[in-house]
PDB file of C-alpha atoms and ligand atoms in Angstrom:
ATOM      1  CA  MET A   2      96.140  92.082 116.313  1.00 61.00           C
ATOM      2  CA  SER A   3      99.161  90.470 114.641  1.00 71.00           C
ATOM      3  CA  ASN A   4     102.616  91.600 115.804  1.00 90.00           C
ATOM      4  CA  GLN A   5     103.209  93.475 112.528  1.00 92.00           C
ATOM      5  CA  LEU A   6      99.927  95.425 112.797  1.00 94.00           C
ATOM      6  CA  GLN A   7     100.810  96.264 116.346  1.00 96.00           C
ATOM      7  CA  MET A   8     104.198  97.624 115.163  1.00 97.00           C
ATOM      8  CA  ILE A   9     102.422  99.785 112.447  1.00 97.00           C
ATOM      9  CA  SER A  10     100.095 101.293 115.037  1.00 97.00           C
ATOM     10  CA  ASP A  11     103.061 101.904 117.474  1.00 98.00           C
ATOM     11  CA  ILE A  12     104.812 103.744 114.705  1.00 98.00           C
ATOM     12  CA  GLU A  13     101.735 105.785 113.890  1.00 98.00           C
ATOM     13  CA  ARG A  14     101.270 106.703 117.589  1.00 98.00           C
ATOM     14  CA  GLU A  15     104.911 107.730 117.995  1.00 98.00           C
ATOM     15  CA  VAL A  16     104.725 109.850 114.797  1.00 98.00           C
ATOM     16  CA  ALA A  17     101.661 111.660 116.303  1.00 98.00           C
ATOM     17  CA  TYR A  18     103.362 112.190 119.733  1.00 97.00           C
ATOM     18  CA  THR A  19     106.384 113.721 118.061  1.00 98.00           C
ATOM     19  CA  GLN A  20     104.558 115.739 115.279  1.00 98.00           C
ATOM     20  CA  HIS A  21     105.675 119.083 116.785  1.00 97.00           C
ATOM     21  CA  MET A  22     109.349 118.035 116.334  1.00 96.00           C
ATOM     22  CA  ILE A  23     109.151 116.146 113.021  1.00 97.00           C
ATOM     23  CA  GLY A  24     106.854 118.642 111.287  1.00 96.00           C
ATOM     24  CA  ARG A  25     104.241 116.041 110.234  1.00 97.00           C
ATOM     25  CA  SER A  26     101.396 114.240 111.952  1.00 97.00           C
ATOM     26  CA  ALA A  27     101.545 111.156 109.678  1.00 98.00           C
ATOM     27  CA  LEU A  28     104.115 109.629 107.363  1.00 98.00           C
ATOM     28  CA  SER A  29     103.526 109.189 103.663  1.00 98.00           C
ATOM     29  CA  GLY A  30     101.320 106.334 102.398  1.00 98.00           C
ATOM     30  CA  ALA A  31     104.301 104.982 100.329  1.00 98.00           C
ATOM     31  CA  VAL A  32     106.546 104.808 103.438  1.00 98.00           C
ATOM     32  CA  MET A  33     103.941 103.090 105.598  1.00 98.00           C
ATOM     33  CA  GLN A  34     103.182 100.638 102.797  1.00 98.00           C
ATOM     34  CA  ALA A  35     106.899  99.796 102.604  1.00 98.00           C
ATOM     35  CA  ILE A  36     107.016  99.140 106.380  1.00 98.00           C
ATOM     36  CA  ARG A  37     103.992  96.815 105.926  1.00 97.00           C
ATOM     37  CA  GLU A  38     105.595  94.942 103.080  1.00 97.00           C
ATOM     38  CA  VAL A  39     109.108  94.222 104.484  1.00 98.00           C
ATOM     39  CA  PRO A  40     109.245  91.326 106.958  1.00 97.00           C
ATOM     40  CA  ARG A  41     111.505  92.652 109.756  1.00 98.00           C
ATOM     41  CA  GLU A  42     111.823  89.153 111.218  1.00 97.00           C
ATOM     42  CA  ALA A  43     113.978  88.164 108.190  1.00 98.00           C
ATOM     43  CA  PHE A  44     116.542  90.826 109.143  1.00 98.00           C
ATOM     44  CA  VAL A  45     117.133  89.931 112.831  1.00 97.00           C
ATOM     45  CA  PRO A  46     119.122  86.982 114.262  1.00 97.00           C
ATOM     46  CA  ALA A  47     117.064  83.867 115.181  1.00 96.00           C
ATOM     47  CA  ALA A  48     117.395  84.620 118.912  1.00 96.00           C
ATOM     48  CA  GLU A  49     115.751  88.024 118.476  1.00 96.00           C
ATOM     49  CA  ARG A  50     112.988  86.930 116.171  1.00 96.00           C
ATOM     50  CA  ARG A  51     110.222  86.990 118.735  1.00 95.00           C
ATOM     51  CA  PHE A  52     110.934  90.689 119.247  1.00 96.00           C
ATOM     52  CA  ALA A  53     111.062  91.487 115.523  1.00 97.00           C
ATOM     53  CA  TYR A  54     107.912  93.604 115.593  1.00 97.00           C
ATOM     54  CA  ASP A  55     108.568  95.449 118.784  1.00 97.00           C
ATOM     55  CA  ASN A  56     109.085  99.146 118.177  1.00 97.00           C
ATOM     56  CA  GLY A  57     112.679  99.145 119.410  1.00 96.00           C
ATOM     57  CA  PRO A  58     116.239  98.518 118.200  1.00 97.00           C
ATOM     58  CA  LEU A  59     117.699  94.949 118.406  1.00 97.00           C
ATOM     59  CA  PRO A  60     121.258  93.512 118.347  1.00 97.00           C
ATOM     60  CA  ILE A  61     122.380  92.152 115.004  1.00 97.00           C
ATOM     61  CA  GLY A  62     125.898  91.016 115.951  1.00 96.00           C
ATOM     62  CA  CYS A  63     129.342  92.733 115.640  1.00 96.00           C
ATOM     63  CA  GLY A  64     128.179  95.285 118.343  1.00 94.00           C
ATOM     64  CA  GLN A  65     125.663  96.782 115.867  1.00 96.00           C
ATOM     65  CA  THR A  66     121.863  97.169 115.912  1.00 96.00           C
ATOM     66  CA  ILE A  67     118.888  97.219 113.591  1.00 97.00           C
ATOM     67  CA  SER A  68     117.196 100.631 114.255  1.00 97.00           C
ATOM     68  CA  GLN A  69     113.831 101.207 115.923  1.00 97.00           C
ATOM     69  CA  PRO A  70     111.047 100.882 113.257  1.00 98.00           C
ATOM     70  CA  TYR A  71     109.702 104.358 114.018  1.00 98.00           C
ATOM     71  CA  ILE A  72     113.134 105.839 113.263  1.00 98.00           C
ATOM     72  CA  VAL A  73     113.468 103.822 110.034  1.00 98.00           C
ATOM     73  CA  ALA A  74     110.051 105.002 108.898  1.00 98.00           C
ATOM     74  CA  LEU A  75     110.724 108.602 109.906  1.00 98.00           C
ATOM     75  CA  MET A  76     114.168 108.810 108.277  1.00 98.00           C
ATOM     76  CA  THR A  77     112.692 107.330 105.040  1.00 98.00           C
ATOM     77  CA  ASP A  78     109.906 109.911 105.153  1.00 98.00           C
ATOM     78  CA  LEU A  79     112.293 112.812 105.871  1.00 98.00           C
ATOM     79  CA  LEU A  80     114.239 112.035 102.638  1.00 98.00           C
ATOM     80  CA  GLU A  81     111.194 113.162 100.703  1.00 98.00           C
ATOM     81  CA  VAL A  82     112.006 111.071  97.707  1.00 98.00           C
ATOM     82  CA  GLY A  83     109.712 109.532  95.099  1.00 96.00           C
ATOM     83  CA  GLU A  84     109.637 106.346  92.995  1.00 98.00           C
ATOM     84  CA  ASP A  85     112.257 107.566  90.483  1.00 98.00           C
ATOM     85  CA  ALA A  86     114.824 108.349  93.073  1.00 98.00           C
ATOM     86  CA  VAL A  87     118.316 106.859  93.407  1.00 98.00           C
ATOM     87  CA  VAL A  88     119.381 106.792  97.081  1.00 98.00           C
ATOM     88  CA  LEU A  89     122.480 106.048  99.044  1.00 99.00           C
ATOM     89  CA  GLU A  90     122.457 104.535 102.496  1.00 98.00           C
ATOM     90  CA  VAL A  91     125.534 104.566 104.768  1.00 98.00           C
ATOM     91  CA  GLY A  92     125.409 101.751 107.383  1.00 98.00           C
ATOM     92  CA  THR A  93     123.709  98.702 105.783  1.00 98.00           C
ATOM     93  CA  GLY A  94     123.704  96.754 109.072  1.00 98.00           C
ATOM     94  CA  SER A  95     121.008  94.075 108.708  1.00 98.00           C
ATOM     95  CA  GLY A  96     119.754  95.501 105.371  1.00 98.00           C
ATOM     96  CA  TYR A  97     116.309  96.282 106.800  1.00 98.00           C
ATOM     97  CA  GLN A  98     116.462 100.091 106.092  1.00 98.00           C
ATOM     98  CA  ALA A  99     117.769  99.342 102.630  1.00 98.00           C
ATOM     99  CA  ALA A 100     114.870  96.974 102.004  1.00 98.00           C
ATOM    100  CA  VAL A 101     112.322  99.586 103.199  1.00 98.00           C
ATOM    101  CA  LEU A 102     113.891 102.209 100.964  1.00 98.00           C
ATOM    102  CA  SER A 103     113.815  99.780  98.020  1.00 98.00           C
ATOM    103  CA  ARG A 104     109.988  99.690  98.168  1.00 98.00           C
ATOM    104  CA  VAL A 105     109.830 103.552  97.952  1.00 98.00           C
ATOM    105  CA  VAL A 106     112.542 104.465  95.409  1.00 98.00           C
ATOM    106  CA  LYS A 107     113.917 103.110  92.101  1.00 98.00           C
ATOM    107  CA  ARG A 108     117.448 102.190  93.201  1.00 98.00           C
ATOM    108  CA  VAL A 109     119.322 101.785  96.517  1.00 98.00           C
ATOM    109  CA  TYR A 110     123.041 101.726  97.066  1.00 98.00           C
ATOM    110  CA  SER A 111     124.164 100.825 100.573  1.00 98.00           C
ATOM    111  CA  VAL A 112     127.663 100.892 102.116  1.00 98.00           C
ATOM    112  CA  GLU A 113     128.690  98.977 105.257  1.00 98.00           C
ATOM    113  CA  VAL A 114     132.090  99.077 106.957  1.00 97.00           C
ATOM    114  CA  ILE A 115     131.906  95.665 108.612  1.00 97.00           C
ATOM    115  CA  GLU A 116     132.331  92.928 106.018  1.00 97.00           C
ATOM    116  CA  THR A 117     130.497  90.188 107.791  1.00 97.00           C
ATOM    117  CA  LEU A 118     127.339  92.371 108.073  1.00 98.00           C
ATOM    118  CA  SER A 119     127.708  93.515 104.455  1.00 98.00           C
ATOM    119  CA  LEU A 120     127.762  89.902 103.242  1.00 98.00           C
ATOM    120  CA  GLN A 121     124.933  88.834 105.480  1.00 98.00           C
ATOM    121  CA  ALA A 122     122.696  91.696 104.409  1.00 98.00           C
ATOM    122  CA  THR A 123     123.479  91.037 100.713  1.00 98.00           C
ATOM    123  CA  GLU A 124     122.359  87.419 101.238  1.00 98.00           C
ATOM    124  CA  THR A 125     119.177  88.374 103.095  1.00 98.00           C
ATOM    125  CA  LEU A 126     118.239  90.947 100.464  1.00 98.00           C
ATOM    126  CA  GLN A 127     118.897  88.425  97.613  1.00 98.00           C
ATOM    127  CA  LYS A 128     116.786  85.715  99.417  1.00 98.00           C
ATOM    128  CA  LEU A 129     113.836  88.130  99.628  1.00 98.00           C
ATOM    129  CA  ALA A 130     114.457  89.255  95.941  1.00 98.00           C
ATOM    130  CA  TYR A 131     115.007  92.931  96.642  1.00 98.00           C
ATOM    131  CA  GLU A 132     116.743  93.355  93.368  1.00 97.00           C
ATOM    132  CA  ASN A 133     117.090  97.101  93.233  1.00 98.00           C
ATOM    133  CA  VAL A 134     119.522  97.185  96.229  1.00 98.00           C
ATOM    134  CA  SER A 135     123.280  96.980  95.844  1.00 98.00           C
ATOM    135  CA  CYS A 136     125.559  96.494  98.884  1.00 98.00           C
ATOM    136  CA  ARG A 137     129.254  97.358  99.161  1.00 98.00           C
ATOM    137  CA  HIS A 138     131.772  96.722 101.866  1.00 97.00           C
ATOM    138  CA  ALA A 139     133.527 100.082 102.376  1.00 97.00           C
ATOM    139  CA  ASP A 140     133.901 103.115 104.579  1.00 97.00           C
ATOM    140  CA  GLY A 141     130.793 105.052 103.861  1.00 97.00           C
ATOM    141  CA  TYR A 142     132.300 108.339 105.058  1.00 97.00           C
ATOM    142  CA  HIS A 143     133.329 108.630 101.341  1.00 97.00           C
ATOM    143  CA  GLY A 144     129.902 107.709 100.083  1.00 98.00           C
ATOM    144  CA  TRP A 145     129.750 105.727  96.844  1.00 98.00           C
ATOM    145  CA  PRO A 146     131.068 108.187  94.308  1.00 98.00           C
ATOM    146  CA  GLU A 147     130.558 105.902  91.232  1.00 98.00           C
ATOM    147  CA  HIS A 148     126.803 106.251  91.426  1.00 98.00           C
ATOM    148  CA  ALA A 149     126.610 109.850  92.578  1.00 98.00           C
ATOM    149  CA  PRO A 150     124.943 112.293  92.586  1.00 98.00           C
ATOM    150  CA  TYR A 151     121.937 110.985  94.642  1.00 98.00           C
ATOM    151  CA  ASP A 152     118.329 112.112  95.088  1.00 98.00           C
ATOM    152  CA  GLY A 153     118.775 111.424  98.772  1.00 98.00           C
ATOM    153  CA  ILE A 154     121.334 110.075 101.234  1.00 99.00           C
ATOM    154  CA  LEU A 155     120.511 108.397 104.498  1.00 98.00           C
ATOM    155  CA  VAL A 156     123.157 107.700 107.222  1.00 98.00           C
ATOM    156  CA  THR A 157     122.232 105.231 109.937  1.00 98.00           C
ATOM    157  CA  ALA A 158     125.216 105.685 112.228  1.00 98.00           C
ATOM    158  CA  ALA A 159     126.050 108.780 114.174  1.00 97.00           C
ATOM    159  CA  ALA A 160     128.726 111.105 112.810  1.00 97.00           C
ATOM    160  CA  VAL A 161     130.638 113.729 114.809  1.00 96.00           C
ATOM    161  CA  ASP A 162     130.275 116.102 111.822  1.00 96.00           C
ATOM    162  CA  VAL A 163     128.418 115.990 108.529  1.00 97.00           C
ATOM    163  CA  PRO A 164     130.798 114.193 106.137  1.00 97.00           C
ATOM    164  CA  ALA A 165     131.732 116.590 103.296  1.00 97.00           C
ATOM    165  CA  PRO A 166     131.920 113.844 100.654  1.00 98.00           C
ATOM    166  CA  LEU A 167     128.300 113.065 101.297  1.00 98.00           C
ATOM    167  CA  VAL A 168     127.139 116.593 100.854  1.00 98.00           C
ATOM    168  CA  ASP A 169     129.094 116.708  97.596  1.00 98.00           C
ATOM    169  CA  GLN A 170     127.288 113.592  96.357  1.00 98.00           C
ATOM    170  CA  LEU A 171     123.783 115.135  96.827  1.00 98.00           C
ATOM    171  CA  LYS A 172     121.914 116.444  93.692  1.00 98.00           C
ATOM    172  CA  PRO A 173     120.628 120.003  93.851  1.00 98.00           C
ATOM    173  CA  GLY A 174     117.331 119.847  95.756  1.00 97.00           C
ATOM    174  CA  ALA A 175     118.294 116.568  97.568  1.00 98.00           C
ATOM    175  CA  ARG A 176     118.403 115.870 101.239  1.00 98.00           C
ATOM    176  CA  LEU A 177     120.905 114.042 103.535  1.00 98.00           C
ATOM    177  CA  VAL A 178     119.305 112.615 106.748  1.00 98.00           C
ATOM    178  CA  ILE A 179     121.968 111.955 109.376  1.00 98.00           C
ATOM    179  CA  PRO A 180     122.371 111.579 113.145  1.00 98.00           C
ATOM    180  CA  VAL A 181     125.119 113.987 114.355  1.00 98.00           C
ATOM    181  CA  GLY A 182     126.651 114.007 117.828  1.00 97.00           C
ATOM    182  CA  GLN A 183     128.907 112.207 120.289  1.00 94.00           C
ATOM    183  CA  PRO A 184     129.597 108.448 120.131  1.00 93.00           C
ATOM    184  CA  TYR A 185     127.196 106.918 122.621  1.00 91.00           C
ATOM    185  CA  GLY A 186     126.331 110.377 123.782  1.00 92.00           C
ATOM    186  CA  TYR A 187     123.776 113.067 122.745  1.00 94.00           C
ATOM    187  CA  GLN A 188     122.895 113.069 119.032  1.00 97.00           C
ATOM    188  CA  ASP A 189     120.530 115.004 116.862  1.00 98.00           C
ATOM    189  CA  LEU A 190     118.850 113.745 113.710  1.00 98.00           C
ATOM    190  CA  ILE A 191     119.627 116.335 111.137  1.00 98.00           C
ATOM    191  CA  VAL A 192     118.283 117.102 107.671  1.00 98.00           C
ATOM    192  CA  VAL A 193     120.845 118.716 105.361  1.00 98.00           C
ATOM    193  CA  GLU A 194     119.324 120.201 102.240  1.00 98.00           C
ATOM    194  CA  LYS A 195     121.190 121.316  99.120  1.00 98.00           C
ATOM    195  CA  SER A 196     119.184 123.949  97.278  1.00 97.00           C
ATOM    196  CA  GLN A 197     118.760 124.142  93.517  1.00 97.00           C
ATOM    197  CA  THR A 198     121.507 126.730  93.507  1.00 97.00           C
ATOM    198  CA  GLY A 199     123.826 124.578  95.592  1.00 95.00           C
ATOM    199  CA  GLU A 200     123.530 126.276  98.988  1.00 98.00           C
ATOM    200  CA  VAL A 201     123.499 123.932 101.972  1.00 98.00           C
ATOM    201  CA  SER A 202     121.200 124.388 104.943  1.00 98.00           C
ATOM    202  CA  GLU A 203     120.633 122.284 108.107  1.00 98.00           C
ATOM    203  CA  LYS A 204     117.574 121.588 110.169  1.00 97.00           C
ATOM    204  CA  THR A 205     117.502 119.647 113.527  1.00 98.00           C
ATOM    205  CA  ILE A 206     114.633 117.283 113.854  1.00 98.00           C
ATOM    206  CA  LEU A 207     114.919 115.397 117.242  1.00 96.00           C
ATOM    207  CA  GLY A 208     117.312 113.632 119.655  1.00 96.00           C
ATOM    208  CA  VAL A 209     118.307 110.088 118.676  1.00 97.00           C
ATOM    209  CA  ALA A 210     120.670 107.247 119.772  1.00 95.00           C
ATOM    210  CA  PHE A 211     122.710 105.599 117.037  1.00 96.00           C
ATOM    211  CA  VAL A 212     125.861 103.436 116.964  1.00 95.00           C
ATOM    212  CA  PRO A 213     128.851 105.578 115.919  1.00 96.00           C
ATOM    213  CA  LEU A 214     129.929 106.173 112.320  1.00 97.00           C
ATOM    214  CA  THR A 215     133.414 104.714 112.453  1.00 93.00           C
ATOM    215  CA  ARG A 216     136.301 104.763 109.990  1.00 77.00           C
ATOM    216  CA  SER A 217     137.415 101.590 108.292  1.00 64.00           C
ATOM    217  CA  ASN A 218     140.796 101.385 109.977  1.00 55.00           C
ATOM    218  CA  ASN A 219     139.717 101.551 113.587  1.00 49.00           C
ATOM    219  CA  HIS A 220     136.061 100.580 114.066  1.00 46.00           C
ATOM    220  CA  PHE A 221     136.741  97.724 116.448  1.00 45.00           C
ATOM    221  CA  SER A 222     138.342  99.954 118.935  1.00 41.00           C
ATOM    222  CA  GLN A 223     135.302 102.256 119.094  1.00 43.00           C
ATOM    223  CA  TYR A 224     132.522 100.144 120.359  1.00 42.00           C
ATOM    224  CA  PRO A 225     132.199  97.885 123.435  1.00 42.00           C
ATOM    225  CA  GLU A 226     131.605  94.182 122.907  1.00 35.00           C
TER     226      GLU A 226
HETATM  227  N1  LIG B  22     120.563 100.577 108.707  1.00 96.75           N
HETATM  228  C1  LIG B  22     120.823  99.411 109.544  1.00 96.75           C
HETATM  229  C2  LIG B  22     121.179  99.733 110.958  1.00 96.75           C
HETATM  230  C3  LIG B  22     122.516 100.162 111.008  1.00 96.75           C
HETATM  231  S1  LIG B  22     123.409 100.239 112.531  1.00 96.75           S
HETATM  232  C4  LIG B  22     119.721  98.389 109.492  1.00 96.75           C
HETATM  233  O1  LIG B  22     118.651  98.718 108.943  1.00 96.75           O
HETATM  234  O2  LIG B  22     119.868  97.315 110.064  1.00 96.75           O
HETATM  235  C5  LIG B  22     124.785 101.191 111.851  1.00 96.75           C
HETATM  236  C6  LIG B  22     125.617 100.463 110.898  1.00 96.75           C
HETATM  237  O3  LIG B  22     126.519 101.419 110.409  1.00 96.75           O
HETATM  238  C7  LIG B  22     126.439  99.353 111.511  1.00 96.75           C
HETATM  239  O4  LIG B  22     126.276  98.107 110.853  1.00 96.75           O
HETATM  240  C8  LIG B  22     127.915  99.915 111.378  1.00 96.75           C
HETATM  241  O5  LIG B  22     128.823  98.848 111.186  1.00 96.75           O
HETATM  242  C9  LIG B  22     127.765 100.728 110.196  1.00 96.75           C
HETATM  243  N2  LIG B  22     128.822 101.758 110.015  1.00 96.75           N
HETATM  244  C10 LIG B  22     129.482 102.431 111.042  1.00 96.75           C
HETATM  245  N3  LIG B  22     130.351 103.267 110.510  1.00 96.75           N
HETATM  246  C11 LIG B  22     130.345 103.102 109.111  1.00 96.75           C
HETATM  247  C12 LIG B  22     131.057 103.633 108.045  1.00 96.75           C
HETATM  248  N4  LIG B  22     132.031 104.538 108.258  1.00 96.75           N
HETATM  249  N5  LIG B  22     130.726 103.261 106.782  1.00 96.75           N
HETATM  250  C13 LIG B  22     129.748 102.342 106.582  1.00 96.75           C
HETATM  251  N6  LIG B  22     129.054 101.793 107.603  1.00 96.75           N
HETATM  252  C14 LIG B  22     129.316 102.134 108.829  1.00 96.75           C
END
C-alpha cells in the first residue's frame, strides 16, 4: 500500500474509533477526495518529507506545525460546507488545510500571523495551482472583514475564547470550527453555529492539541523555540 493510501485508511479508522464523539462514522466523500488529491509532501519541509503521510502533526518551522491529517479532514467535514461556499481559515501555516478546503469549496481566504509562513504557503499554493486560495499576512483574530460574511470559518490555532469578530463574520446558518483552551494545555474542538435568526450556539466535539492563537504584537514570546 502506498504511503498516501495508508494515510487515508488511518484517517478512516480514527474517524470510526471516535464516531461517538464526532457524531459521524465516516467523513463526506468530497472531504476524503480532497485529502486524496492534495500532496501533503509538498507542504512539509524537506527534512520531514518521509513522514509526510504519517497520520500525525509535523514541524513546519517558526515553532509551528502542520496538523494531523485526521484533524484536517475532521475539521473540514465539521464545517458542513458545499461547493459554492466561501470560507475563511485562520492560521495558514504550511497552506495544507487551505489546499484541502480549496478542493471542497469555491473560494478560500486564509490569514497567517507569521509573515515567513504566509509567504511560503502562498508560494506552495501557487506552484500547485490552487488558484481559488488567497493568503494574507495579518492577525486572524480580526478575521478578514473585506470578504465577510463567510459560509464557514476554520481556526487552526487554539484560542482562549471564541473571537467575537469571527462570530460576526459568519453568515446565518454558518459554522465556526475552532480549538478553544489553554496554550499548550487542555483544548476542546468546538463548533459554533449561527442560526438563521442569528442566535449563536456551541457544541464541544473532542479534545485536541493545537499551537496557540497569538496576537500579532507578541507571538514570539508565546511559544518555545
Ligand atoms: N492550518 C495549518 C496549520 C496551522 S498551525 C496547516 O495546514 O499547515 C497554526 C498556525 O496559526 C501557525 O502557523 C501560527 O503562526 C498561526 N497563527 C497563530 N496565531 C494566529 C493569529 N492570531 N492569526 C493568524 N494566524 C495565527
